[in-house]
Amino acid sequence: MAPAQIDLNSDLGEGFGQWTLGDDDALLDVVTSANVACGFHASDATIMRRVCARAVQSGVAIGAQVGYRDLPGFGRRFIDVEPEALTADVVYQLGALEAFARIAGDRVRYVKPHGALYNRIVHDERQANAVVDAVAAFDPALALLGMAGSAIERAAAEAGLRFVREAFVDRGYRADGTLVPRTEPGALLSDESEIADRAVRMVTDGVVVTVDGGEVTIEADSLCVHGDTPGAVAMAVSVRGALAAAGIGVEPFA
Amino acid sequence: MAPAQIDLNSDLGEGFGQWTLGDDDALLDVVTSANVACGFHASDATIMRRVCARAVQSGVAIGAQVGYRDLPGFGRRFIDVEPEALTADVVYQLGALEAFARIAGDRVRYVKPHGALYNRIVHDERQANAVVDAVAAFDPALALLGMAGSAIERAAAEAGLRFVREAFVDRGYRADGTLVPRTEPGALLSDESEIADRAVRMVTDGVVVTVDGGEVTIEADSLCVHGDTPGAVAMAVSVRGALAAAGIGVEPFA
Amino acid sequence: MAPAQIDLNSDLGEGFGQWTLGDDDALLDVVTSANVACGFHASDATIMRRVCARAVQSGVAIGAQVGYRDLPGFGRRFIDVEPEALTADVVYQLGALEAFARIAGDRVRYVKPHGALYNRIVHDERQANAVVDAVAAFDPALALLGMAGSAIERAAAEAGLRFVREAFVDRGYRADGTLVPRTEPGALLSDESEIADRAVRMVTDGVVVTVDGGEVTIEADSLCVHGDTPGAVAMAVSVRGALAAAGIGVEPFA
Amino acid sequence: MAPAQIDLNSDLGEGFGQWTLGDDDALLDVVTSANVACGFHASDATIMRRVCARAVQSGVAIGAQVGYRDLPGFGRRFIDVEPEALTADVVYQLGALEAFARIAGDRVRYVKPHGALYNRIVHDERQANAVVDAVAAFDPALALLGMAGSAIERAAAEAGLRFVREAFVDRGYRADGTLVPRTEPGALLSDESEIADRAVRMVTDGVVVTVDGGEVTIEADSLCVHGDTPGAVAMAVSVRGALAAAGIGVEPFA
């Protein structure tokens, strides 16, 4: 039995000052959960205000895309931050975004770590616990969105936080369910219809075809579509269309 | 009749990363309202978390010391920010501090603009309105702390926000009730007992001796003691002691 | 008699980290002088290194696009920096760019202030002198590129620095030779062939048609083409083509 | 035979904007080489200008204290910067400091990486090579100051750069000549006369007493005295006095 519905999440609000990245408005018409950058690795107050207002208008759930404090590196470089400082940095970002979510008439519903932080807390327990500590202190009702089988999933479970597993519609998977590293062939898919088919099978069958031609089980509560590549919007539209055609509803998990 | 009590406010949390400024812990034992910097012109998440926790322990009210986004200039340089961007920047800072205040078991009680922003909104109506818009949008129950007779006082009144007038115990006043500019003689007092006496007269008689020897009426709901100068703590202790000796209670206005 | 040649300058290297702005490579095939941002309001070390290397390959002169320290505002907001601090900030930017120019086999040839700083030093003598002090201290052989009739032109003359006057091919002019403010109609032209014609007349006749239909004398050693708008490259190509068709050589002034 | 002389180096210019750290002026009367922070992890243009001018007046050699771009972390947190970006970041810092050194009448003489970068390039060959690439590209006549036996020493040797080995007068050493980690007992010495004695023996005998009571050979061309601790100046004065009493001259290595 296929689930009746799935969530589509995407990174949004990733411009900074005069600079833009991705088409926030177009994506907000397609996705159901917006991972809004909070000003540490991307975004600023003006962008956050606008994206939150637009998300609420569109019925899109607002999530906090928290990251390392590294605008020049876009949060894509591991920083060996002490856990206490990382906890405080995440709380700061959550509070800032919450202000804009509330002004827009809603609240922050979940947290999705970004970039190098996302990758680090798949295996680094100290930083994973630091992120969980921040969420638990700020609002234990918030969900954490991340990779199944990760250190952050375990830390969330221990702290009693809801953890939401995501799958990537355009990333290659290995036989053990992990992602093909970006430095290897097959890491990134680009064929729109193949990607849309994968998205449907992830939901209906709970499997994905691996890079070596087999299949692996995927349990996903949310599908991630990328927002910062050329063709990102078209791909998201195509995925959403294929899900609808397969009778799968698209709704926020939060 | 003298009022039964007065508030003592001071700037706190004005370090940044490895750098310190002022003695937060010592001042928190003396003042009743802490203007906590929010990371735009000073402070960071770790400092904010610590100061908020310590303030709540000491029964000191937490206020948001909001400023221009200018760490290299410590918020002391006017920046010609567009009103919409300024409103968003202030909301961002309020949200970030609110997160730490809540984690510490309290909330932000008031807003005190800092440095060049403080001085600017004495007369600049566009920026004054931008700050008021931020406070009203974030939480209309917050008070604004500032100069009597200023554009920000008028803007707060129009928006229905509570405005709290402050006087400066160690600054020279002119006959019209405005401050002697820092570039002129008599701008800054340094004699501890003179300052303590002035503080008492501000509260009991509602007057201050001006730089030319006269007296001018001062209506103050809060007295500002500086935190970042050598001898700041000693001066604050001396002011508090003199108020107590004069039978004046010291309590947060908020 | 028309001059044999003219310089075409444009702003380049205005991305930051992951963010891009304008098409640096395409513009470097068209212009003769590159105003390279130096990291204070835009750009970073990686971008500066790449743009300098590419400019030297293309025979394009490298100029320092110095600005206020304000990445979130892209240097477009006036900051009331003290003159001594502004001088130091400009020297810092000049040194950083010089390092990349030298590594690429050339040197910085001129200085063009950016955005709000550019506009400010048209009339603010303190900041104009501060910029001139920086250039004179760093290398008095550098030229300053700016508006004719400005405070910075006068300050440069007093200090014995070469001043190079520029005209804007796509901006409206008033009868007194000043630019139509961006908030007024006629501030910005968009018709490619009209712009190209204006560029040619600026060089051959030394005049430009004003917003009210008259003509005003323009003495320009360099024409500025914008780099950050859609169609920027096409407009620059069109201007260069029209100049060539009119027998006007295009060469760096430096 | 003891060497006739030794160099004393210390970190300087480590304030930022309104914030100060250490007593630059006092240290410039004691040390012979100043590792001047370049604005990425500490310092700013105003501070760099002042410290360079004062160093030249005092006959102190100017070195570039380069670090990760991380003001909030003071450069003390490892950042996984790609080698190309790190090379560009180091060149940028070198160019900025060179401008101030030249304005003061001298030039940058050497490079000393700071904090987490210093520690990382003891063993990380990619980042060590990135730093060496920057120095070689900027000016191959510059010396690199660092730990003997490190990856950066090997990389410097391969590139034909001069490498200058330093010893730490107030740090504990292990039997293999490496430093006692800061998390272990004996990492940091505080007794002034013991430290002064160690400094003398490092130079006269080329040995240091280890944390377990033995002795280990130390070959040092420069002794590092810390500048940011209470008592830093007194310790540096004491070390210099002890060296003088032992007939050891104190001169810049550069």
PDB file of N, CA, C and O in Angstrom, chain C residues 16 38-40 43-46 48-49 69 71 84-85 87-97 99-100 103 133-134 137-138, chain D residues 16 38-40 43-46 48-49 69 71 84-85 87-97 99-100 103 133-134 137-138:
ATOM      1  N   PHE C  16      30.298  37.127  -4.745  1.00  0.00           N
ATOM      2  CA  PHE C  16      30.795  36.905  -3.380  1.00  0.00           C
ATOM      3  C   PHE C  16      30.551  35.440  -3.045  1.00  0.00           C
ATOM      4  O   PHE C  16      29.405  34.984  -3.021  1.00  0.00           O
ATOM      5  N   CYS C  38      37.020  44.718  -4.265  1.00  0.00           N
ATOM      6  CA  CYS C  38      38.159  44.324  -3.430  1.00  0.00           C
ATOM      7  C   CYS C  38      37.769  43.622  -2.132  1.00  0.00           C
ATOM      8  O   CYS C  38      38.594  43.508  -1.223  1.00  0.00           O
ATOM      9  N   GLY C  39      36.530  43.165  -2.015  1.00  0.00           N
ATOM     10  CA  GLY C  39      36.179  42.360  -0.863  1.00  0.00           C
ATOM     11  C   GLY C  39      35.468  43.092   0.263  1.00  0.00           C
ATOM     12  O   GLY C  39      35.061  42.460   1.232  1.00  0.00           O
ATOM     13  N   PHE C  40      35.339  44.409   0.182  1.00  0.00           N
ATOM     14  CA  PHE C  40      34.676  45.128   1.274  1.00  0.00           C
ATOM     15  C   PHE C  40      33.171  45.243   1.046  1.00  0.00           C
ATOM     16  O   PHE C  40      32.397  45.186   1.986  1.00  0.00           O
ATOM     17  N   SER C  43      32.982  40.800  -3.828  1.00  0.00           N
ATOM     18  CA  SER C  43      34.175  40.040  -4.212  1.00  0.00           C
ATOM     19  C   SER C  43      34.821  39.339  -3.018  1.00  0.00           C
ATOM     20  O   SER C  43      34.475  39.596  -1.855  1.00  0.00           O
ATOM     21  N   ASP C  44      35.710  38.428  -3.348  1.00  0.00           N
ATOM     22  CA  ASP C  44      36.539  37.761  -2.345  1.00  0.00           C
ATOM     23  C   ASP C  44      37.857  37.384  -3.002  1.00  0.00           C
ATOM     24  O   ASP C  44      38.071  37.649  -4.187  1.00  0.00           O
ATOM     25  N   ALA C  45      38.739  36.778  -2.216  1.00  0.00           N
ATOM     26  CA  ALA C  45      40.095  36.519  -2.699  1.00  0.00           C
ATOM     27  C   ALA C  45      40.099  35.634  -3.947  1.00  0.00           C
ATOM     28  O   ALA C  45      40.869  35.864  -4.886  1.00  0.00           O
ATOM     29  N   THR C  46      39.250  34.630  -3.967  1.00  0.00           N
ATOM     30  CA  THR C  46      39.228  33.702  -5.103  1.00  0.00           C
ATOM     31  C   THR C  46      38.758  34.410  -6.368  1.00  0.00           C
ATOM     32  O   THR C  46      39.336  34.226  -7.449  1.00  0.00           O
ATOM     33  N   MET C  48      38.884  37.690  -6.947  1.00  0.00           N
ATOM     34  CA  MET C  48      39.877  38.697  -7.329  1.00  0.00           C
ATOM     35  C   MET C  48      41.044  38.056  -8.072  1.00  0.00           C
ATOM     36  O   MET C  48      41.546  38.606  -9.046  1.00  0.00           O
ATOM     37  N   ARG C  49      41.459  36.893  -7.594  1.00  0.00           N
ATOM     38  CA  ARG C  49      42.582  36.231  -8.265  1.00  0.00           C
ATOM     39  C   ARG C  49      42.217  35.864  -9.700  1.00  0.00           C
ATOM     40  O   ARG C  49      42.990  36.077 -10.625  1.00  0.00           O
ATOM     41  N   ARG C  69      32.849  49.166   3.890  1.00  0.00           N
ATOM     42  CA  ARG C  69      32.862  47.782   4.368  1.00  0.00           C
ATOM     43  C   ARG C  69      31.429  47.367   4.668  1.00  0.00           C
ATOM     44  O   ARG C  69      30.947  47.546   5.794  1.00  0.00           O
ATOM     45  N   LEU C  71      29.195  44.315   3.034  1.00  0.00           N
ATOM     46  CA  LEU C  71      28.744  43.262   2.123  1.00  0.00           C
ATOM     47  C   LEU C  71      27.221  43.148   2.084  1.00  0.00           C
ATOM     48  O   LEU C  71      26.651  43.000   1.003  1.00  0.00           O
ATOM     49  N   GLU C  84      40.035  58.955   8.956  1.00  0.00           N
ATOM     50  CA  GLU C  84      41.226  58.115   9.164  1.00  0.00           C
ATOM     51  C   GLU C  84      40.922  56.645   8.932  1.00  0.00           C
ATOM     52  O   GLU C  84      41.729  55.909   8.362  1.00  0.00           O
ATOM     53  N   ALA C  85      39.759  56.211   9.394  1.00  0.00           N
ATOM     54  CA  ALA C  85      39.381  54.818   9.195  1.00  0.00           C
ATOM     55  C   ALA C  85      39.116  54.540   7.719  1.00  0.00           C
ATOM     56  O   ALA C  85      39.469  53.480   7.196  1.00  0.00           O
ATOM     57  N   THR C  87      40.510  56.086   5.158  1.00  0.00           N
ATOM     58  CA  THR C  87      41.814  56.011   4.499  1.00  0.00           C
ATOM     59  C   THR C  87      42.430  54.624   4.684  1.00  0.00           C
ATOM     60  O   THR C  87      42.895  54.000   3.717  1.00  0.00           O
ATOM     61  N   ALA C  88      42.415  54.141   5.911  1.00  0.00           N
ATOM     62  CA  ALA C  88      42.998  52.821   6.173  1.00  0.00           C
ATOM     63  C   ALA C  88      42.243  51.732   5.418  1.00  0.00           C
ATOM     64  O   ALA C  88      42.849  50.818   4.845  1.00  0.00           O
ATOM     65  N   ASP C  89      40.915  51.824   5.400  1.00  0.00           N
ATOM     66  CA  ASP C  89      40.115  50.819   4.688  1.00  0.00           C
ATOM     67  C   ASP C  89      40.439  50.805   3.192  1.00  0.00           C
ATOM     68  O   ASP C  89      40.470  49.743   2.562  1.00  0.00           O
ATOM     69  N   VAL C  90      40.662  51.972   2.609  1.00  0.00           N
ATOM     70  CA  VAL C  90      40.980  52.027   1.178  1.00  0.00           C
ATOM     71  C   VAL C  90      42.378  51.462   0.924  1.00  0.00           C
ATOM     72  O   VAL C  90      42.598  50.707  -0.028  1.00  0.00           O
ATOM     73  N   VAL C  91      43.328  51.806   1.788  1.00  0.00           N
ATOM     74  CA  VAL C  91      44.685  51.261   1.634  1.00  0.00           C
ATOM     75  C   VAL C  91      44.642  49.725   1.696  1.00  0.00           C
ATOM     76  O   VAL C  91      45.289  49.042   0.902  1.00  0.00           O
ATOM     77  N   TYR C  92      43.891  49.204   2.641  1.00  0.00           N
ATOM     78  CA  TYR C  92      43.762  47.748   2.805  1.00  0.00           C
ATOM     79  C   TYR C  92      43.274  47.105   1.505  1.00  0.00           C
ATOM     80  O   TYR C  92      43.840  46.128   1.022  1.00  0.00           O
ATOM     81  N   GLN C  93      42.227  47.698   0.933  1.00  0.00           N
ATOM     82  CA  GLN C  93      41.676  47.147  -0.304  1.00  0.00           C
ATOM     83  C   GLN C  93      42.671  47.249  -1.468  1.00  0.00           C
ATOM     84  O   GLN C  93      42.789  46.331  -2.279  1.00  0.00           O
ATOM     85  N   LEU C  94      43.378  48.366  -1.528  1.00  0.00           N
ATOM     86  CA  LEU C  94      44.369  48.540  -2.588  1.00  0.00           C
ATOM     87  C   LEU C  94      45.472  47.493  -2.478  1.00  0.00           C
ATOM     88  O   LEU C  94      45.890  46.899  -3.476  1.00  0.00           O
ATOM     89  N   GLY C  95      45.930  47.250  -1.259  1.00  0.00           N
ATOM     90  CA  GLY C  95      46.999  46.270  -1.062  1.00  0.00           C
ATOM     91  C   GLY C  95      46.564  44.875  -1.455  1.00  0.00           C
ATOM     92  O   GLY C  95      47.304  44.128  -2.094  1.00  0.00           O
ATOM     93  N   ALA C  96      45.335  44.529  -1.061  1.00  0.00           N
ATOM     94  CA  ALA C  96      44.835  43.190  -1.372  1.00  0.00           C
ATOM     95  C   ALA C  96      44.744  42.988  -2.880  1.00  0.00           C
ATOM     96  O   ALA C  96      45.194  41.968  -3.420  1.00  0.00           O
ATOM     97  N   LEU C  97      44.195  43.972  -3.586  1.00  0.00           N
ATOM     98  CA  LEU C  97      44.069  43.816  -5.039  1.00  0.00           C
ATOM     99  C   LEU C  97      45.436  43.836  -5.720  1.00  0.00           C
ATOM    100  O   LEU C  97      45.681  43.086  -6.673  1.00  0.00           O
ATOM    101  N   ALA C  99      48.140  42.644  -4.691  1.00  0.00           N
ATOM    102  CA  ALA C  99      48.755  41.318  -4.602  1.00  0.00           C
ATOM    103  C   ALA C  99      48.305  40.439  -5.767  1.00  0.00           C
ATOM    104  O   ALA C  99      49.119  39.744  -6.392  1.00  0.00           O
ATOM    105  N   PHE C 100      47.020  40.472  -6.080  1.00  0.00           N
ATOM    106  CA  PHE C 100      46.523  39.620  -7.167  1.00  0.00           C
ATOM    107  C   PHE C 100      46.928  40.157  -8.535  1.00  0.00           C
ATOM    108  O   PHE C 100      47.186  39.390  -9.462  1.00  0.00           O
ATOM    109  N   ILE C 103      50.567  39.051  -8.956  1.00  0.00           N
ATOM    110  CA  ILE C 103      50.656  37.619  -9.238  1.00  0.00           C
ATOM    111  C   ILE C 103      50.255  37.337 -10.683  1.00  0.00           C
ATOM    112  O   ILE C 103      50.787  36.442 -11.335  1.00  0.00           O
ATOM    113  N   ASP C 133      43.968  60.639   0.320  1.00  0.00           N
ATOM    114  CA  ASP C 133      45.085  60.327   1.218  1.00  0.00           C
ATOM    115  C   ASP C 133      45.518  58.875   1.070  1.00  0.00           C
ATOM    116  O   ASP C 133      46.713  58.556   1.098  1.00  0.00           O
ATOM    117  N   ALA C 134      44.548  57.992   0.931  1.00  0.00           N
ATOM    118  CA  ALA C 134      44.877  56.570   0.788  1.00  0.00           C
ATOM    119  C   ALA C 134      45.643  56.310  -0.499  1.00  0.00           C
ATOM    120  O   ALA C 134      46.664  55.614  -0.510  1.00  0.00           O
ATOM    121  N   ALA C 137      49.156  57.798  -0.365  1.00  0.00           N
ATOM    122  CA  ALA C 137      50.049  57.045   0.520  1.00  0.00           C
ATOM    123  C   ALA C 137      50.442  55.717  -0.109  1.00  0.00           C
ATOM    124  O   ALA C 137      51.585  55.276  -0.004  1.00  0.00           O
ATOM    125  N   PHE C 138      49.492  55.080  -0.762  1.00  0.00           N
ATOM    126  CA  PHE C 138      49.754  53.752  -1.332  1.00  0.00           C
ATOM    127  C   PHE C 138      50.613  53.841  -2.582  1.00  0.00           C
ATOM    128  O   PHE C 138      51.611  53.132  -2.728  1.00  0.00           O
TER     129      PHE C 138
ATOM    130  N   PHE D  16      40.060  44.248  17.282  1.00  0.00           N
ATOM    131  CA  PHE D  16      39.130  44.346  16.146  1.00  0.00           C
ATOM    132  C   PHE D  16      38.143  45.472  16.445  1.00  0.00           C
ATOM    133  O   PHE D  16      37.415  45.404  17.437  1.00  0.00           O
ATOM    134  N   CYS D  38      45.929  40.121  10.136  1.00  0.00           N
ATOM    135  CA  CYS D  38      45.658  40.746   8.835  1.00  0.00           C
ATOM    136  C   CYS D  38      44.179  40.939   8.532  1.00  0.00           C
ATOM    137  O   CYS D  38      43.813  41.164   7.379  1.00  0.00           O
ATOM    138  N   GLY D  39      43.305  40.809   9.534  1.00  0.00           N
ATOM    139  CA  GLY D  39      41.910  41.140   9.304  1.00  0.00           C
ATOM    140  C   GLY D  39      40.990  39.958   9.038  1.00  0.00           C
ATOM    141  O   GLY D  39      39.783  40.141   8.928  1.00  0.00           O
ATOM    142  N   PHE D  40      41.542  38.742   8.900  1.00  0.00           N
ATOM    143  CA  PHE D  40      40.653  37.605   8.631  1.00  0.00           C
ATOM    144  C   PHE D  40      40.170  36.942   9.921  1.00  0.00           C
ATOM    145  O   PHE D  40      39.045  36.465   9.992  1.00  0.00           O
ATOM    146  N   SER D  43      42.086  41.868  13.858  1.00  0.00           N
ATOM    147  CA  SER D  43      42.641  43.109  13.310  1.00  0.00           C
ATOM    148  C   SER D  43      41.726  43.738  12.267  1.00  0.00           C
ATOM    149  O   SER D  43      40.758  43.135  11.815  1.00  0.00           O
ATOM    150  N   ASP D  44      42.043  44.983  11.955  1.00  0.00           N
ATOM    151  CA  ASP D  44      41.375  45.683  10.860  1.00  0.00           C
ATOM    152  C   ASP D  44      42.366  46.698  10.299  1.00  0.00           C
ATOM    153  O   ASP D  44      43.504  46.807  10.770  1.00  0.00           O
ATOM    154  N   ALA D  45      41.924  47.437   9.298  1.00  0.00           N
ATOM    155  CA  ALA D  45      42.843  48.309   8.573  1.00  0.00           C
ATOM    156  C   ALA D  45      43.460  49.368   9.484  1.00  0.00           C
ATOM    157  O   ALA D  45      44.654  49.671   9.384  1.00  0.00           O
ATOM    158  N   THR D  46      42.666  49.930  10.371  1.00  0.00           N
ATOM    159  CA  THR D  46      43.164  50.981  11.260  1.00  0.00           C
ATOM    160  C   THR D  46      44.228  50.439  12.213  1.00  0.00           C
ATOM    161  O   THR D  46      45.271  51.070  12.431  1.00  0.00           O
ATOM    162  N   MET D  48      46.065  47.685  11.747  1.00  0.00           N
ATOM    163  CA  MET D  48      47.241  47.278  10.978  1.00  0.00           C
ATOM    164  C   MET D  48      48.121  48.482  10.641  1.00  0.00           C
ATOM    165  O   MET D  48      49.347  48.410  10.703  1.00  0.00           O
ATOM    166  N   ARG D  49      47.470  49.591  10.288  1.00  0.00           N
ATOM    167  CA  ARG D  49      48.253  50.773   9.942  1.00  0.00           C
ATOM    168  C   ARG D  49      49.053  51.263  11.149  1.00  0.00           C
ATOM    169  O   ARG D  49      50.234  51.574  11.033  1.00  0.00           O
ATOM    170  N   ARG D  69      39.391  32.719   7.646  1.00  0.00           N
ATOM    171  CA  ARG D  69      38.458  33.860   7.663  1.00  0.00           C
ATOM    172  C   ARG D  69      37.377  33.562   8.689  1.00  0.00           C
ATOM    173  O   ARG D  69      36.346  32.972   8.374  1.00  0.00           O
ATOM    174  N   LEU D  71      36.360  35.732  12.068  1.00  0.00           N
ATOM    175  CA  LEU D  71      36.434  36.680  13.182  1.00  0.00           C
ATOM    176  C   LEU D  71      35.697  36.168  14.419  1.00  0.00           C
ATOM    177  O   LEU D  71      36.209  36.301  15.529  1.00  0.00           O
ATOM    178  N   GLU D  84      42.791  25.841  -3.017  1.00  0.00           N
ATOM    179  CA  GLU D  84      42.851  27.026  -3.898  1.00  0.00           C
ATOM    180  C   GLU D  84      42.299  28.268  -3.202  1.00  0.00           C
ATOM    181  O   GLU D  84      42.837  29.367  -3.351  1.00  0.00           O
ATOM    182  N   ALA D  85      41.201  28.083  -2.480  1.00  0.00           N
ATOM    183  CA  ALA D  85      40.609  29.215  -1.768  1.00  0.00           C
ATOM    184  C   ALA D  85      41.533  29.669  -0.639  1.00  0.00           C
ATOM    185  O   ALA D  85      41.678  30.871  -0.384  1.00  0.00           O
ATOM    186  N   THR D  87      44.826  29.402  -0.561  1.00  0.00           N
ATOM    187  CA  THR D  87      45.930  30.139  -1.181  1.00  0.00           C
ATOM    188  C   THR D  87      45.512  31.574  -1.473  1.00  0.00           C
ATOM    189  O   THR D  87      46.230  32.531  -1.144  1.00  0.00           O
ATOM    190  N   ALA D  88      44.350  31.739  -2.070  1.00  0.00           N
ATOM    191  CA  ALA D  88      43.883  33.098  -2.397  1.00  0.00           C
ATOM    192  C   ALA D  88      43.673  33.919  -1.130  1.00  0.00           C
ATOM    193  O   ALA D  88      44.043  35.099  -1.075  1.00  0.00           O
ATOM    194  N   ASP D  89      43.100  33.301  -0.101  1.00  0.00           N
ATOM    195  CA  ASP D  89      42.870  34.026   1.158  1.00  0.00           C
ATOM    196  C   ASP D  89      44.186  34.493   1.785  1.00  0.00           C
ATOM    197  O   ASP D  89      44.257  35.583   2.354  1.00  0.00           O
ATOM    198  N   VAL D  90      45.218  33.664   1.697  1.00  0.00           N
ATOM    199  CA  VAL D  90      46.511  34.056   2.273  1.00  0.00           C
ATOM    200  C   VAL D  90      47.146  35.170   1.447  1.00  0.00           C
ATOM    201  O   VAL D  90      47.689  36.139   1.993  1.00  0.00           O
ATOM    202  N   VAL D  91      47.061  35.081   0.128  1.00  0.00           N
ATOM    203  CA  VAL D  91      47.600  36.151  -0.726  1.00  0.00           C
ATOM    204  C   VAL D  91      46.913  37.477  -0.404  1.00  0.00           C
ATOM    205  O   VAL D  91      47.563  38.523  -0.298  1.00  0.00           O
ATOM    206  N   TYR D  92      45.603  37.427  -0.256  1.00  0.00           N
ATOM    207  CA  TYR D  92      44.825  38.636   0.062  1.00  0.00           C
ATOM    208  C   TYR D  92      45.350  39.285   1.344  1.00  0.00           C
ATOM    209  O   TYR D  92      45.601  40.494   1.397  1.00  0.00           O
ATOM    210  N   GLN D  93      45.540  38.483   2.380  1.00  0.00           N
ATOM    211  CA  GLN D  93      46.024  39.000   3.657  1.00  0.00           C
ATOM    212  C   GLN D  93      47.440  39.563   3.533  1.00  0.00           C
ATOM    213  O   GLN D  93      47.761  40.614   4.115  1.00  0.00           O
ATOM    214  N   LEU D  94      48.283  38.863   2.781  1.00  0.00           N
ATOM    215  CA  LEU D  94      49.656  39.343   2.584  1.00  0.00           C
ATOM    216  C   LEU D  94      49.660  40.700   1.881  1.00  0.00           C
ATOM    217  O   LEU D  94      50.406  41.613   2.259  1.00  0.00           O
ATOM    218  N   GLY D  95      48.826  40.826   0.857  1.00  0.00           N
ATOM    219  CA  GLY D  95      48.785  42.085   0.116  1.00  0.00           C
ATOM    220  C   GLY D  95      48.313  43.234   0.982  1.00  0.00           C
ATOM    221  O   GLY D  95      48.874  44.348   0.937  1.00  0.00           O
ATOM    222  N   ALA D  96      47.290  42.969   1.787  1.00  0.00           N
ATOM    223  CA  ALA D  96      46.756  44.031   2.648  1.00  0.00           C
ATOM    224  C   ALA D  96      47.819  44.496   3.641  1.00  0.00           C
ATOM    225  O   ALA D  96      48.033  45.701   3.832  1.00  0.00           O
ATOM    226  N   LEU D  97      48.503  43.541   4.280  1.00  0.00           N
ATOM    227  CA  LEU D  97      49.510  43.948   5.266  1.00  0.00           C
ATOM    228  C   LEU D  97      50.695  44.632   4.591  1.00  0.00           C
ATOM    229  O   LEU D  97      51.258  45.603   5.124  1.00  0.00           O
ATOM    230  N   ALA D  99      50.704  46.555   2.127  1.00  0.00           N
ATOM    231  CA  ALA D  99      50.382  47.974   1.885  1.00  0.00           C
ATOM    232  C   ALA D  99      50.723  48.828   3.106  1.00  0.00           C
ATOM    233  O   ALA D  99      51.318  49.903   2.979  1.00  0.00           O
ATOM    234  N   PHE D 100      50.371  48.339   4.278  1.00  0.00           N
ATOM    235  CA  PHE D 100      50.641  49.123   5.492  1.00  0.00           C
ATOM    236  C   PHE D 100      52.117  49.109   5.861  1.00  0.00           C
ATOM    237  O   PHE D 100      52.646  50.096   6.367  1.00  0.00           O
ATOM    238  N   ILE D 103      53.715  51.653   3.499  1.00  0.00           N
ATOM    239  CA  ILE D 103      53.395  53.022   3.907  1.00  0.00           C
ATOM    240  C   ILE D 103      54.222  53.428   5.122  1.00  0.00           C
ATOM    241  O   ILE D 103      54.621  54.591   5.261  1.00  0.00           O
ATOM    242  N   ASP D 133      52.096  27.806  -1.406  1.00  0.00           N
ATOM    243  CA  ASP D 133      51.798  28.345  -2.742  1.00  0.00           C
ATOM    244  C   ASP D 133      51.529  29.845  -2.681  1.00  0.00           C
ATOM    245  O   ASP D 133      51.947  30.604  -3.568  1.00  0.00           O
ATOM    246  N   ALA D 134      50.816  30.266  -1.657  1.00  0.00           N
ATOM    247  CA  ALA D 134      50.502  31.690  -1.522  1.00  0.00           C
ATOM    248  C   ALA D 134      51.768  32.511  -1.313  1.00  0.00           C
ATOM    249  O   ALA D 134      51.967  33.549  -1.952  1.00  0.00           O
ATOM    250  N   ALA D 137      53.936  32.582  -4.453  1.00  0.00           N
ATOM    251  CA  ALA D 137      53.355  33.426  -5.502  1.00  0.00           C
ATOM    252  C   ALA D 137      53.492  34.901  -5.158  1.00  0.00           C
ATOM    253  O   ALA D 137      53.764  35.734  -6.020  1.00  0.00           O
ATOM    254  N   PHE D 138      53.301  35.217  -3.900  1.00  0.00           N
ATOM    255  CA  PHE D 138      53.326  36.627  -3.477  1.00  0.00           C
ATOM    256  C   PHE D 138      54.749  37.165  -3.452  1.00  0.00           C
ATOM    257  O   PHE D 138      55.036  38.236  -3.980  1.00  0.00           O
TER     258      PHE D 138
END
